[in-house]
PDB file of C-alpha atoms and ligand atoms in Angstrom:
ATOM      1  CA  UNK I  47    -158.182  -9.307  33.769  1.00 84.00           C
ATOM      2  CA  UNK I  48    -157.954  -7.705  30.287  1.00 96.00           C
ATOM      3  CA  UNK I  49    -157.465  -3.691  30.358  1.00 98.00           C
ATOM      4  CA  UNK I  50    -158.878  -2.264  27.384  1.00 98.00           C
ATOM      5  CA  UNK I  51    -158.219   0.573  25.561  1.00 98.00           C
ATOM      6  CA  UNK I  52    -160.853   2.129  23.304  1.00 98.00           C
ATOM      7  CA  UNK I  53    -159.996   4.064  20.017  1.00 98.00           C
ATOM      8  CA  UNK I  54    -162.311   5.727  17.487  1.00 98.00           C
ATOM      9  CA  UNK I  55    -160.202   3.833  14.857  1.00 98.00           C
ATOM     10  CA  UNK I  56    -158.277   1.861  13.138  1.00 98.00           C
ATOM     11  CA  UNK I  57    -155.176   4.788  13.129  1.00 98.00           C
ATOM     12  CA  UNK I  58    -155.106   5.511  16.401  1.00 98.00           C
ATOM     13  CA  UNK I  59    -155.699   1.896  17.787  1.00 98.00           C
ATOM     14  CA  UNK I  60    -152.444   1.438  15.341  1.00 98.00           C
ATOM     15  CA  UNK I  61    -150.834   4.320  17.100  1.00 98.00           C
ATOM     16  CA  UNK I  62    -151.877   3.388  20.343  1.00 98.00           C
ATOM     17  CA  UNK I  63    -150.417   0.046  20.531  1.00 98.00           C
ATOM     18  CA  UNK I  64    -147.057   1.063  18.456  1.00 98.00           C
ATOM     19  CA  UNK I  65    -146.953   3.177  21.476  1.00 98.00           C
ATOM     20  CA  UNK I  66    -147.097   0.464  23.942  1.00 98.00           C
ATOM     21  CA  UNK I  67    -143.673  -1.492  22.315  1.00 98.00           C
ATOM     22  CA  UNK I  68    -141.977   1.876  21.834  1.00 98.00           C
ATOM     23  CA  UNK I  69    -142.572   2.157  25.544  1.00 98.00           C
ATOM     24  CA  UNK I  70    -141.485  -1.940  26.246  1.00 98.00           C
ATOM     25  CA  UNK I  71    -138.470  -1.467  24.177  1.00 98.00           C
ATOM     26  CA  UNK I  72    -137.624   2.072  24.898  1.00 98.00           C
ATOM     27  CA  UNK I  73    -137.370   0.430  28.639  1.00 98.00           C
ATOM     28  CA  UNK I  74    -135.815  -2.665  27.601  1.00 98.00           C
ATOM     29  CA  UNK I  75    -133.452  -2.676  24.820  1.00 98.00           C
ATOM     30  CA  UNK I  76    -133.104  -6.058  24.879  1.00 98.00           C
ATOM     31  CA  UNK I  77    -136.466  -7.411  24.972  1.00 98.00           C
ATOM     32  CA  UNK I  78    -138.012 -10.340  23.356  1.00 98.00           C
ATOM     33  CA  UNK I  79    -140.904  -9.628  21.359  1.00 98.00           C
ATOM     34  CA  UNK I  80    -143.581 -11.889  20.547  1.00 98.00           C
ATOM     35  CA  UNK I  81    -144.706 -10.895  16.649  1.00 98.00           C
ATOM     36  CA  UNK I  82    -147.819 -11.496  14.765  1.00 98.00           C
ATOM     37  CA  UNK I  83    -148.802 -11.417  11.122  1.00 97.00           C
ATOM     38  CA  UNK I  84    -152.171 -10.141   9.730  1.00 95.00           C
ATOM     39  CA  UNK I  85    -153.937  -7.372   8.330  1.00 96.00           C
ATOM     40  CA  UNK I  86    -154.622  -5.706  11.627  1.00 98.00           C
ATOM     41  CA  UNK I  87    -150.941  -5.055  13.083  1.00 98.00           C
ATOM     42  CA  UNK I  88    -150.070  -3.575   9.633  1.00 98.00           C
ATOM     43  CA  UNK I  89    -150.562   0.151  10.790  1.00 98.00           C
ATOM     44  CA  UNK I  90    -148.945  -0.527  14.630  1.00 98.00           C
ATOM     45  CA  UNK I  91    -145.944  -1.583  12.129  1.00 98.00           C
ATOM     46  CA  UNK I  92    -146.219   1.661   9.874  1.00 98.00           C
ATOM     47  CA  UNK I  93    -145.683   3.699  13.239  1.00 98.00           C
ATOM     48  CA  UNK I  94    -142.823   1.472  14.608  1.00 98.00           C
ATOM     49  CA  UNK I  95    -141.539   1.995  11.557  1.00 98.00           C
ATOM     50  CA  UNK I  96    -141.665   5.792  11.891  1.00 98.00           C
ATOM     51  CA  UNK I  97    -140.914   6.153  15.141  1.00 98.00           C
ATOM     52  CA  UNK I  98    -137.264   4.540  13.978  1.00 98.00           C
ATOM     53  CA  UNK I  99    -136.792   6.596  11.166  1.00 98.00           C
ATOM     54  CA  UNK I 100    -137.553   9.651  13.710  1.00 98.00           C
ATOM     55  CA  UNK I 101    -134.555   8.227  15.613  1.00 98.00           C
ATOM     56  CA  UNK I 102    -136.984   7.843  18.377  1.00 97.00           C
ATOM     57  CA  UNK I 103    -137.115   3.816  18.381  1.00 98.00           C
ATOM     58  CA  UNK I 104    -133.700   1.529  18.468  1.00 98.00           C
ATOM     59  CA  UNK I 105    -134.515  -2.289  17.579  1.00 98.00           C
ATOM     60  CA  UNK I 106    -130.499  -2.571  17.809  1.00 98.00           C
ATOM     61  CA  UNK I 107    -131.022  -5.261  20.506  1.00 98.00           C
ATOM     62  CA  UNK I 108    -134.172  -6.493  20.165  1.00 98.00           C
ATOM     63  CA  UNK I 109    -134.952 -10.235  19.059  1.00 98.00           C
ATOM     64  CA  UNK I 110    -138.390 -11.180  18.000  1.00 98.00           C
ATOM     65  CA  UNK I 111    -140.179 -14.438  17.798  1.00 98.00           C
ATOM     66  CA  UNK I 112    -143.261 -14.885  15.375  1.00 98.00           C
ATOM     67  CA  UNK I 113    -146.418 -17.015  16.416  1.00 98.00           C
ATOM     68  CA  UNK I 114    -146.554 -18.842  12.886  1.00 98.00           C
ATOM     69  CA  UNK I 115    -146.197 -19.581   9.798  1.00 97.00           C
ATOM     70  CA  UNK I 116    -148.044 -21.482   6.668  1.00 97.00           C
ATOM     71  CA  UNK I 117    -146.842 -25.168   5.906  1.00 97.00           C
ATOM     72  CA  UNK I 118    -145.318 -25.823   2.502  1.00 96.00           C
ATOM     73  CA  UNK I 119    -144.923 -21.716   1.689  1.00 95.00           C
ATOM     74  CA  UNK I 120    -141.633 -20.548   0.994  1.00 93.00           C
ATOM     75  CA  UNK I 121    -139.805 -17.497   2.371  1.00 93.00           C
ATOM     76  CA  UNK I 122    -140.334 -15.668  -1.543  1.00 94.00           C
ATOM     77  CA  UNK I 123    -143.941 -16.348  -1.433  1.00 95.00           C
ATOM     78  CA  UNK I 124    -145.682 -12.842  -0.647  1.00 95.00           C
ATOM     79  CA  UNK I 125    -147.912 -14.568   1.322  1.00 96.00           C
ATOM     80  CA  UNK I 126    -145.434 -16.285   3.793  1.00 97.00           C
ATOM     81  CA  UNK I 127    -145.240 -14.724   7.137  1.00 97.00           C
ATOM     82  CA  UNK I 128    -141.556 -14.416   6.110  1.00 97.00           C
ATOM     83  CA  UNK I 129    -141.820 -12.327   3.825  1.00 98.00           C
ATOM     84  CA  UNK I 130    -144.667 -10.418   5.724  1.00 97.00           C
ATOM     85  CA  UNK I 131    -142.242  -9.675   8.664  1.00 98.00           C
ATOM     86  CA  UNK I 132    -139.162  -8.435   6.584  1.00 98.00           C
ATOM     87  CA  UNK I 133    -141.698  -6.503   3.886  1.00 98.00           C
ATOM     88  CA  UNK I 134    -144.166  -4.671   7.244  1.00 98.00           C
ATOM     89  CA  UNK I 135    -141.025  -4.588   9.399  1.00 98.00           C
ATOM     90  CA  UNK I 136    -137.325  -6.006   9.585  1.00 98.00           C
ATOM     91  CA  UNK I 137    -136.346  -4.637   6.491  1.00 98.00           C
ATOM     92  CA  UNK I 138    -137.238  -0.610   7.264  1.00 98.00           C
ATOM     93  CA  UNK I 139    -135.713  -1.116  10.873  1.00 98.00           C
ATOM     94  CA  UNK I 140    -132.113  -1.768  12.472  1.00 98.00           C
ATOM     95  CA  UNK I 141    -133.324  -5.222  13.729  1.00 98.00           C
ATOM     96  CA  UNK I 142    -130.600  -7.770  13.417  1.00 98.00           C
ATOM     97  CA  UNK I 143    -132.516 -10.333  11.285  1.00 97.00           C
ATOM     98  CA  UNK I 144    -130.367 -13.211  12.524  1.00 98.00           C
ATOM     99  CA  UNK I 145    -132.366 -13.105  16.152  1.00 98.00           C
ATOM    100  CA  UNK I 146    -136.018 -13.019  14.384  1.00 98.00           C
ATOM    101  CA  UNK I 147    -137.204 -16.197  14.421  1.00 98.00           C
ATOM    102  CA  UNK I 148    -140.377 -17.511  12.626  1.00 98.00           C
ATOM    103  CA  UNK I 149    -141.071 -21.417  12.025  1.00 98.00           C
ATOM    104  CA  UNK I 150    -139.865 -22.593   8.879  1.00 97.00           C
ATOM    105  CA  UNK I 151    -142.463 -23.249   6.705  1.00 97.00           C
ATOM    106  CA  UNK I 152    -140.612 -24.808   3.918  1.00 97.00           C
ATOM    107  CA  UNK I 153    -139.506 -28.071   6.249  1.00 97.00           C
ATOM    108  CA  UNK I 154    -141.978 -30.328   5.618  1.00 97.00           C
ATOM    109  CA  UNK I 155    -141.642 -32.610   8.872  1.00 98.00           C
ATOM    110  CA  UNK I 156    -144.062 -30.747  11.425  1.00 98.00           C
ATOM    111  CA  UNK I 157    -143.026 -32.634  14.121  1.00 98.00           C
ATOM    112  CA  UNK I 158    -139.206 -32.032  13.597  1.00 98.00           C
ATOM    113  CA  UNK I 159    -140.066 -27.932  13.264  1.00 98.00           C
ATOM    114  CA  UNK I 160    -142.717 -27.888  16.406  1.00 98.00           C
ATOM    115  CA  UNK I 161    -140.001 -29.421  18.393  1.00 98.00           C
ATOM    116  CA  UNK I 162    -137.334 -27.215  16.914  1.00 98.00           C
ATOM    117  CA  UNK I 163    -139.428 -23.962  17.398  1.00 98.00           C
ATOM    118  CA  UNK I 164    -140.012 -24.872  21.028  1.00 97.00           C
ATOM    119  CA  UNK I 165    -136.727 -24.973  21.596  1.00 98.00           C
ATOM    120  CA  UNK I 166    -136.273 -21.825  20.010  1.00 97.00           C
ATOM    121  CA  UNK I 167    -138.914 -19.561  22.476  1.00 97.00           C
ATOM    122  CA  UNK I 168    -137.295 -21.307  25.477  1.00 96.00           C
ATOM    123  CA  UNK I 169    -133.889 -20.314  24.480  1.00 96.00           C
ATOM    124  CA  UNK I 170    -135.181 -16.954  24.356  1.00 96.00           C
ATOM    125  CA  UNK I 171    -135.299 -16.524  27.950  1.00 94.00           C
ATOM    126  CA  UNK I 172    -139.251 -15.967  27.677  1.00 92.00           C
ATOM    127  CA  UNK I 173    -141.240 -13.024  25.625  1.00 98.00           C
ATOM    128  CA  UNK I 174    -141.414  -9.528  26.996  1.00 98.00           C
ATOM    129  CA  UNK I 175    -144.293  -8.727  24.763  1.00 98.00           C
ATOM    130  CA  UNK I 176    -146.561 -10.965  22.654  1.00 98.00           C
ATOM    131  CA  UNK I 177    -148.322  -8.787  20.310  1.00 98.00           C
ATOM    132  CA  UNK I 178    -151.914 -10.970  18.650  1.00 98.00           C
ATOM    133  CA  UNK I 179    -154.296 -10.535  16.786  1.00 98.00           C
ATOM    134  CA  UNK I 180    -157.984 -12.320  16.576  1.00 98.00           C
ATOM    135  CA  UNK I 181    -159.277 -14.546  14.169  1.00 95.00           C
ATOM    136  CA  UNK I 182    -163.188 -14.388  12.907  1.00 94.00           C
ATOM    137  CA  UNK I 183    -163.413 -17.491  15.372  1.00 95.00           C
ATOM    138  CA  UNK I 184    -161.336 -16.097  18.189  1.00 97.00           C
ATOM    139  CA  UNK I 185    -158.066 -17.966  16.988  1.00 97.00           C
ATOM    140  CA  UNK I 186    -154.839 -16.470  18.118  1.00 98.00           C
ATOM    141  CA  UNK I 187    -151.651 -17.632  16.076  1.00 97.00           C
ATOM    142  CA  UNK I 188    -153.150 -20.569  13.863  1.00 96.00           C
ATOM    143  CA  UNK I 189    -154.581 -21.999  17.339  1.00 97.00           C
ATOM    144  CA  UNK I 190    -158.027 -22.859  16.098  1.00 95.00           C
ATOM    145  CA  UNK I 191    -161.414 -24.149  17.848  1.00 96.00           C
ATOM    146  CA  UNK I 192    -160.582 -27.196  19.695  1.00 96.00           C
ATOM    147  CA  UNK I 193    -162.099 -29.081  22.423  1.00 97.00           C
ATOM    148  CA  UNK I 194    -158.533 -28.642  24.425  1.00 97.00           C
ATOM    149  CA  UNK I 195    -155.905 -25.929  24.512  1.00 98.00           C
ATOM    150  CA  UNK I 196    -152.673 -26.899  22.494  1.00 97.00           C
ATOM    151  CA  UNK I 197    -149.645 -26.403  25.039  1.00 97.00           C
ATOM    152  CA  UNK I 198    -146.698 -26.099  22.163  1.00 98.00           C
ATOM    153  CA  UNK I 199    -145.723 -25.048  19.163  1.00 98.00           C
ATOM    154  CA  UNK I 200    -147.825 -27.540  16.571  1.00 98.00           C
ATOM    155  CA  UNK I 201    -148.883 -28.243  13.322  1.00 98.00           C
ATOM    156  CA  UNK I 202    -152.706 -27.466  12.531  1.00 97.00           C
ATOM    157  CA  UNK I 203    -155.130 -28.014   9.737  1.00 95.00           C
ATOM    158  CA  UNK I 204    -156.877 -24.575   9.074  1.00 94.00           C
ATOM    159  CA  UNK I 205    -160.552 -24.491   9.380  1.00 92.00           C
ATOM    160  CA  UNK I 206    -162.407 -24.006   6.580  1.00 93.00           C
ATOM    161  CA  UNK I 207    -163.708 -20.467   8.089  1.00 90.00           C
ATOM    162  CA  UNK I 208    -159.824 -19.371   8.469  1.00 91.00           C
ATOM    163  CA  UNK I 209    -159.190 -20.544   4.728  1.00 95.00           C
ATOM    164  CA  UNK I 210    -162.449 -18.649   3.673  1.00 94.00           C
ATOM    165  CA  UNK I 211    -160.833 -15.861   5.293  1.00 90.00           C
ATOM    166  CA  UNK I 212    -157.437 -15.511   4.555  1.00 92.00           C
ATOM    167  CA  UNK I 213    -158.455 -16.469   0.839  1.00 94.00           C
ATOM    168  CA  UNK I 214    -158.346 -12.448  -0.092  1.00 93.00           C
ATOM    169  CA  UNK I 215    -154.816 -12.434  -0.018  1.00 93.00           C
ATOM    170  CA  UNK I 216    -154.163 -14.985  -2.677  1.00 94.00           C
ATOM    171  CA  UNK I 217    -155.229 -15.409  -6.189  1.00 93.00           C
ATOM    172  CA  UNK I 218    -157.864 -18.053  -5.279  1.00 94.00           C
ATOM    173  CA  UNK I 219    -159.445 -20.218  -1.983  1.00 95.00           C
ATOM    174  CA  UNK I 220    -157.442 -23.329  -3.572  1.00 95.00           C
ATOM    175  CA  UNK I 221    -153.904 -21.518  -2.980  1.00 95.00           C
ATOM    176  CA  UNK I 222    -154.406 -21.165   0.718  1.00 96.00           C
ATOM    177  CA  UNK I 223    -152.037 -23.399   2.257  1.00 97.00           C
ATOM    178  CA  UNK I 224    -154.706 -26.177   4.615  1.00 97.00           C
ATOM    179  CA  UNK I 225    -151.540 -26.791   7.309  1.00 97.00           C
ATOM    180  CA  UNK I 226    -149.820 -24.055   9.136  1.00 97.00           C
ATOM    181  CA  UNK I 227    -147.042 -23.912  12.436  1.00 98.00           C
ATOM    182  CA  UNK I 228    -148.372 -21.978  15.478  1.00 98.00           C
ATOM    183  CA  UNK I 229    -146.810 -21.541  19.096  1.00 98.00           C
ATOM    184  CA  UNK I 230    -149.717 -23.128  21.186  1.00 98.00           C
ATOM    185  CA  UNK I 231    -151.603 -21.312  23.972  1.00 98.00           C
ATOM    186  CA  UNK I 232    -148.952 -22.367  26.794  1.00 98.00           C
ATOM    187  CA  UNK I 233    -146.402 -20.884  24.962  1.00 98.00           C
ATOM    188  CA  UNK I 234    -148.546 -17.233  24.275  1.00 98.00           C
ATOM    189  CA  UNK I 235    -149.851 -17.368  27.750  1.00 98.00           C
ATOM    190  CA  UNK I 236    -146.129 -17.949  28.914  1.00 98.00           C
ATOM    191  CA  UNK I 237    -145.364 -14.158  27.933  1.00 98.00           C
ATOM    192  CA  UNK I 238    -145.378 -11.644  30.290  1.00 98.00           C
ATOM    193  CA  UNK I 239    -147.413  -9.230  28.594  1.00 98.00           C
ATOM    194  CA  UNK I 240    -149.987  -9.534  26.159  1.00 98.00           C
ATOM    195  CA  UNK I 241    -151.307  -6.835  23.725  1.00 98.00           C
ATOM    196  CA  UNK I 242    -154.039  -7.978  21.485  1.00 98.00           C
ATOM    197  CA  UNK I 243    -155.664  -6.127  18.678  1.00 98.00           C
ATOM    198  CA  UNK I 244    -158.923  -5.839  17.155  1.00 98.00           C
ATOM    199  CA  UNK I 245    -160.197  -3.413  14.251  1.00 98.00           C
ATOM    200  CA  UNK I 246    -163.880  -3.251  12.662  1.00 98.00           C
ATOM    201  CA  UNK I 247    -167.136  -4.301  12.914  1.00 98.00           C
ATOM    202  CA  UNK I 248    -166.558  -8.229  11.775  1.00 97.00           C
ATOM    203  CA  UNK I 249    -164.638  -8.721  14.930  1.00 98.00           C
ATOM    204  CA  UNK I 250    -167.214  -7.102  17.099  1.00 98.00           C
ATOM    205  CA  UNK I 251    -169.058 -10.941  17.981  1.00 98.00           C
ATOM    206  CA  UNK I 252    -165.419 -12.800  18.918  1.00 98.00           C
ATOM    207  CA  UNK I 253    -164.314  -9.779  21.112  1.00 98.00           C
ATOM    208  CA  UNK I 254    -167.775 -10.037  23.165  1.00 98.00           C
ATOM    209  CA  UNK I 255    -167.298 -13.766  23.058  1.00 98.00           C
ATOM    210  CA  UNK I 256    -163.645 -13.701  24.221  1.00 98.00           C
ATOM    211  CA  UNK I 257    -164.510 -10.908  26.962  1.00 98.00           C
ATOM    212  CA  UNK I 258    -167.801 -11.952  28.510  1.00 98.00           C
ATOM    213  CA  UNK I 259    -168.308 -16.183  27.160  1.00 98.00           C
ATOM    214  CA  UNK I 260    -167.147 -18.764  28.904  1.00 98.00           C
ATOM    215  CA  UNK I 261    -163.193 -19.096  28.994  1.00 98.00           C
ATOM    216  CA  UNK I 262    -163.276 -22.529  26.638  1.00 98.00           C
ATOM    217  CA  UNK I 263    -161.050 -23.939  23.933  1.00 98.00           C
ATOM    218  CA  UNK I 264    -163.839 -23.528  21.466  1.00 98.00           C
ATOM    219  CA  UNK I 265    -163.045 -19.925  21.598  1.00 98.00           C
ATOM    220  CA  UNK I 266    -158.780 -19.844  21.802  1.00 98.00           C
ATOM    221  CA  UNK I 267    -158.162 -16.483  22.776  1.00 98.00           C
ATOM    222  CA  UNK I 268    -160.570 -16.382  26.015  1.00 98.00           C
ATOM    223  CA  UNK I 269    -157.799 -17.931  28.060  1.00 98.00           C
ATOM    224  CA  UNK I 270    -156.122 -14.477  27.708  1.00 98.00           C
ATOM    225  CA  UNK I 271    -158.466 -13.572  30.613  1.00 98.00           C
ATOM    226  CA  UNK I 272    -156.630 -15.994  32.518  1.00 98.00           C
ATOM    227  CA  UNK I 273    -153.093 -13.834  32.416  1.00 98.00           C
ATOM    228  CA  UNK I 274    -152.344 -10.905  34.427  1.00 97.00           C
ATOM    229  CA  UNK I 275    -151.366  -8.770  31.996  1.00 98.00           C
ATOM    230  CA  UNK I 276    -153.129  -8.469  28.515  1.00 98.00           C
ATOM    231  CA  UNK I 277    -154.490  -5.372  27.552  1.00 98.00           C
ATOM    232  CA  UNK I 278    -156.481  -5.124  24.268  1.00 98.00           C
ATOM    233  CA  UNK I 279    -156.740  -2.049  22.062  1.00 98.00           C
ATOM    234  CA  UNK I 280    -159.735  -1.979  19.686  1.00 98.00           C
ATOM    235  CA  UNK I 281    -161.160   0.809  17.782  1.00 98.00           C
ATOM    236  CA  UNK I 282    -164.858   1.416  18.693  1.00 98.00           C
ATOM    237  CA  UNK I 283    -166.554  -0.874  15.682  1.00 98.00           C
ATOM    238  CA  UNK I 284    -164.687  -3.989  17.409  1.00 98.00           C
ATOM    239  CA  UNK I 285    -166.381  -3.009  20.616  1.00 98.00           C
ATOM    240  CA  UNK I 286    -169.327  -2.149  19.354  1.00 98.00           C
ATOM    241  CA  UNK I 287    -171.601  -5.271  20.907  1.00 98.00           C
ATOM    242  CA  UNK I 288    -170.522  -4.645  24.903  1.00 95.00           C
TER     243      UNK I 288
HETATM  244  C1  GLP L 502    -154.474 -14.897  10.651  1.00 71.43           C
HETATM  245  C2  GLP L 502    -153.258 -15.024  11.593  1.00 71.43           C
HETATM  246  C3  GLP L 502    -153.543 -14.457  12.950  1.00 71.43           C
HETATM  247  C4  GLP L 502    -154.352 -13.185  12.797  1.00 71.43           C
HETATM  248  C5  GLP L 502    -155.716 -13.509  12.268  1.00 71.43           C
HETATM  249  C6  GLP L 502    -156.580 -12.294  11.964  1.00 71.43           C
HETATM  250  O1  GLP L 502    -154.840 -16.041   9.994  1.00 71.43           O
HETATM  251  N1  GLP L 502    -152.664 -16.315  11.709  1.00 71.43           N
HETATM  252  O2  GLP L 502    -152.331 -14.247  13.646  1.00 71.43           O
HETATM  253  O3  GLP L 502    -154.501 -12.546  14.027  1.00 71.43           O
HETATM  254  O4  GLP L 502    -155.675 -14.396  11.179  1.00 71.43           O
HETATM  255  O5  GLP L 502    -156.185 -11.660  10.807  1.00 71.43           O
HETATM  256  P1  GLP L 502    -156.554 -10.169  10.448  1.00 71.43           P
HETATM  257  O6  GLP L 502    -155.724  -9.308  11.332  1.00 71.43           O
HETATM  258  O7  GLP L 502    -156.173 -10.035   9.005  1.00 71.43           O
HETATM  259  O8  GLP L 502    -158.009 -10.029  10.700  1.00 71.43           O
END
């Protein structure tokens, strides 16, 4: 069952969902979240951010786990997930950076890093909170359209829609890295709470796909409906086909 909460936009789904960590970590100092990258959790990171500097939010204790990261980019390139997390995030907030973890794009041996990255979410003592967003093609992480659900952290070849789309933040298609490192779909559905976001009319068809289709690995994130705790926030273009 997915509980969703409707917003009339992109701000206040952003505030709205910064909401929902304040309240995870307010409760649990400690807790382990689950991080993702994109241009949709940008704002819910702006109002962490401020909640913090308000003296409101203390990420003293927290540790944080990302879902992926591009092959072959290092942690300098803007683009890397890296540098997302410390530029959106760790950097403006007491986090201690040596317990955020993020797969390590630069080692060129997937297998060796999947393994390595496993190890790393089970040593966490499981995620409190996975936050996700959606892909054009209902992705979560870099977990693309398969015909089976990836259990582990893995290396995948982008599809060419994904490339197409994450294209705008680099100076041309051809710099998109083809190979990225994502947790797999046992691993996100091993959290115990999921909040997934979704902004604007372009993501209107997945979220009616992923909410009323058939729960299939052609369309990743409908397994959420298979957890007992997810609850999506999406502004009222994202919802805008139910
Ligand atoms: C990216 C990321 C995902 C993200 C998705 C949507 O490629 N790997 O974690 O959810 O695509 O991105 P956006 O939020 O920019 O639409």
């Amino acid at each position: 069952m997915i509980q969703i909460i409707r917003t009339k936009d992109y701000e206040e789904m952003s505030r709205k969902a910064a909401n929902i960590i304040a309240a995870q970590i307010t409760l649990k100092k400690n807790s382990v979240l689950g991080l993702a990258t994109g241009s949709t959790p940008v704002g819910l990171y702006r109002c962490l951010v401020e909640g913090y500097n308000k003296g409101d939010l203390d990420f003293s204790q927290v540790r944080s786990v990302n879902l992926d990261e591009y092959q072959g980019l290092s942690r300098e390139h803007d683009q890397s997930y890296f540098y997302f997390m410390n530029d959106n995030l760790f950097k403006h907030v007491n986090i201690d950076t040596a317990e955020t973890y993020l797969p390590d794009g630069t080692n060129m041996d997937a297998e060796g890093e999947c393994s390595r990255y496993h190890e790393v979410i089970a040593s966490m003592g499981g995620v409190d909170l996975q936050l996700l967003g959606i892909g054009n093609n209902g992705h979560i992480g870099f977990n693309e359209p398969d015909d089976y659900f990836p259990e582990n952290t893995h290396c995948v070849r982008l599809t060419d829609s994904t490339i197409q789309a994450n294209a705008r933040f680099f100076a041309s298609e051809a710099e998109v890295p083809r190979y990225a490192y994502t947790m797999g779909i046992g691993e996100i559905m091993a959290a115990r709470r999921i909040l997934i976001l979704a902004s604007g009319k372009a993501k209107a068809p997945i979220i009616k796909e992923m909410l009323t289709g058939p729960v299939r690995p052609q369309v990743p994130a409908s397994i959420l409906r298979f957890h007992k705790k997810v609850t999506l926030v999406a502004d009222e273009e994202a919802l805008s086909l139910l």
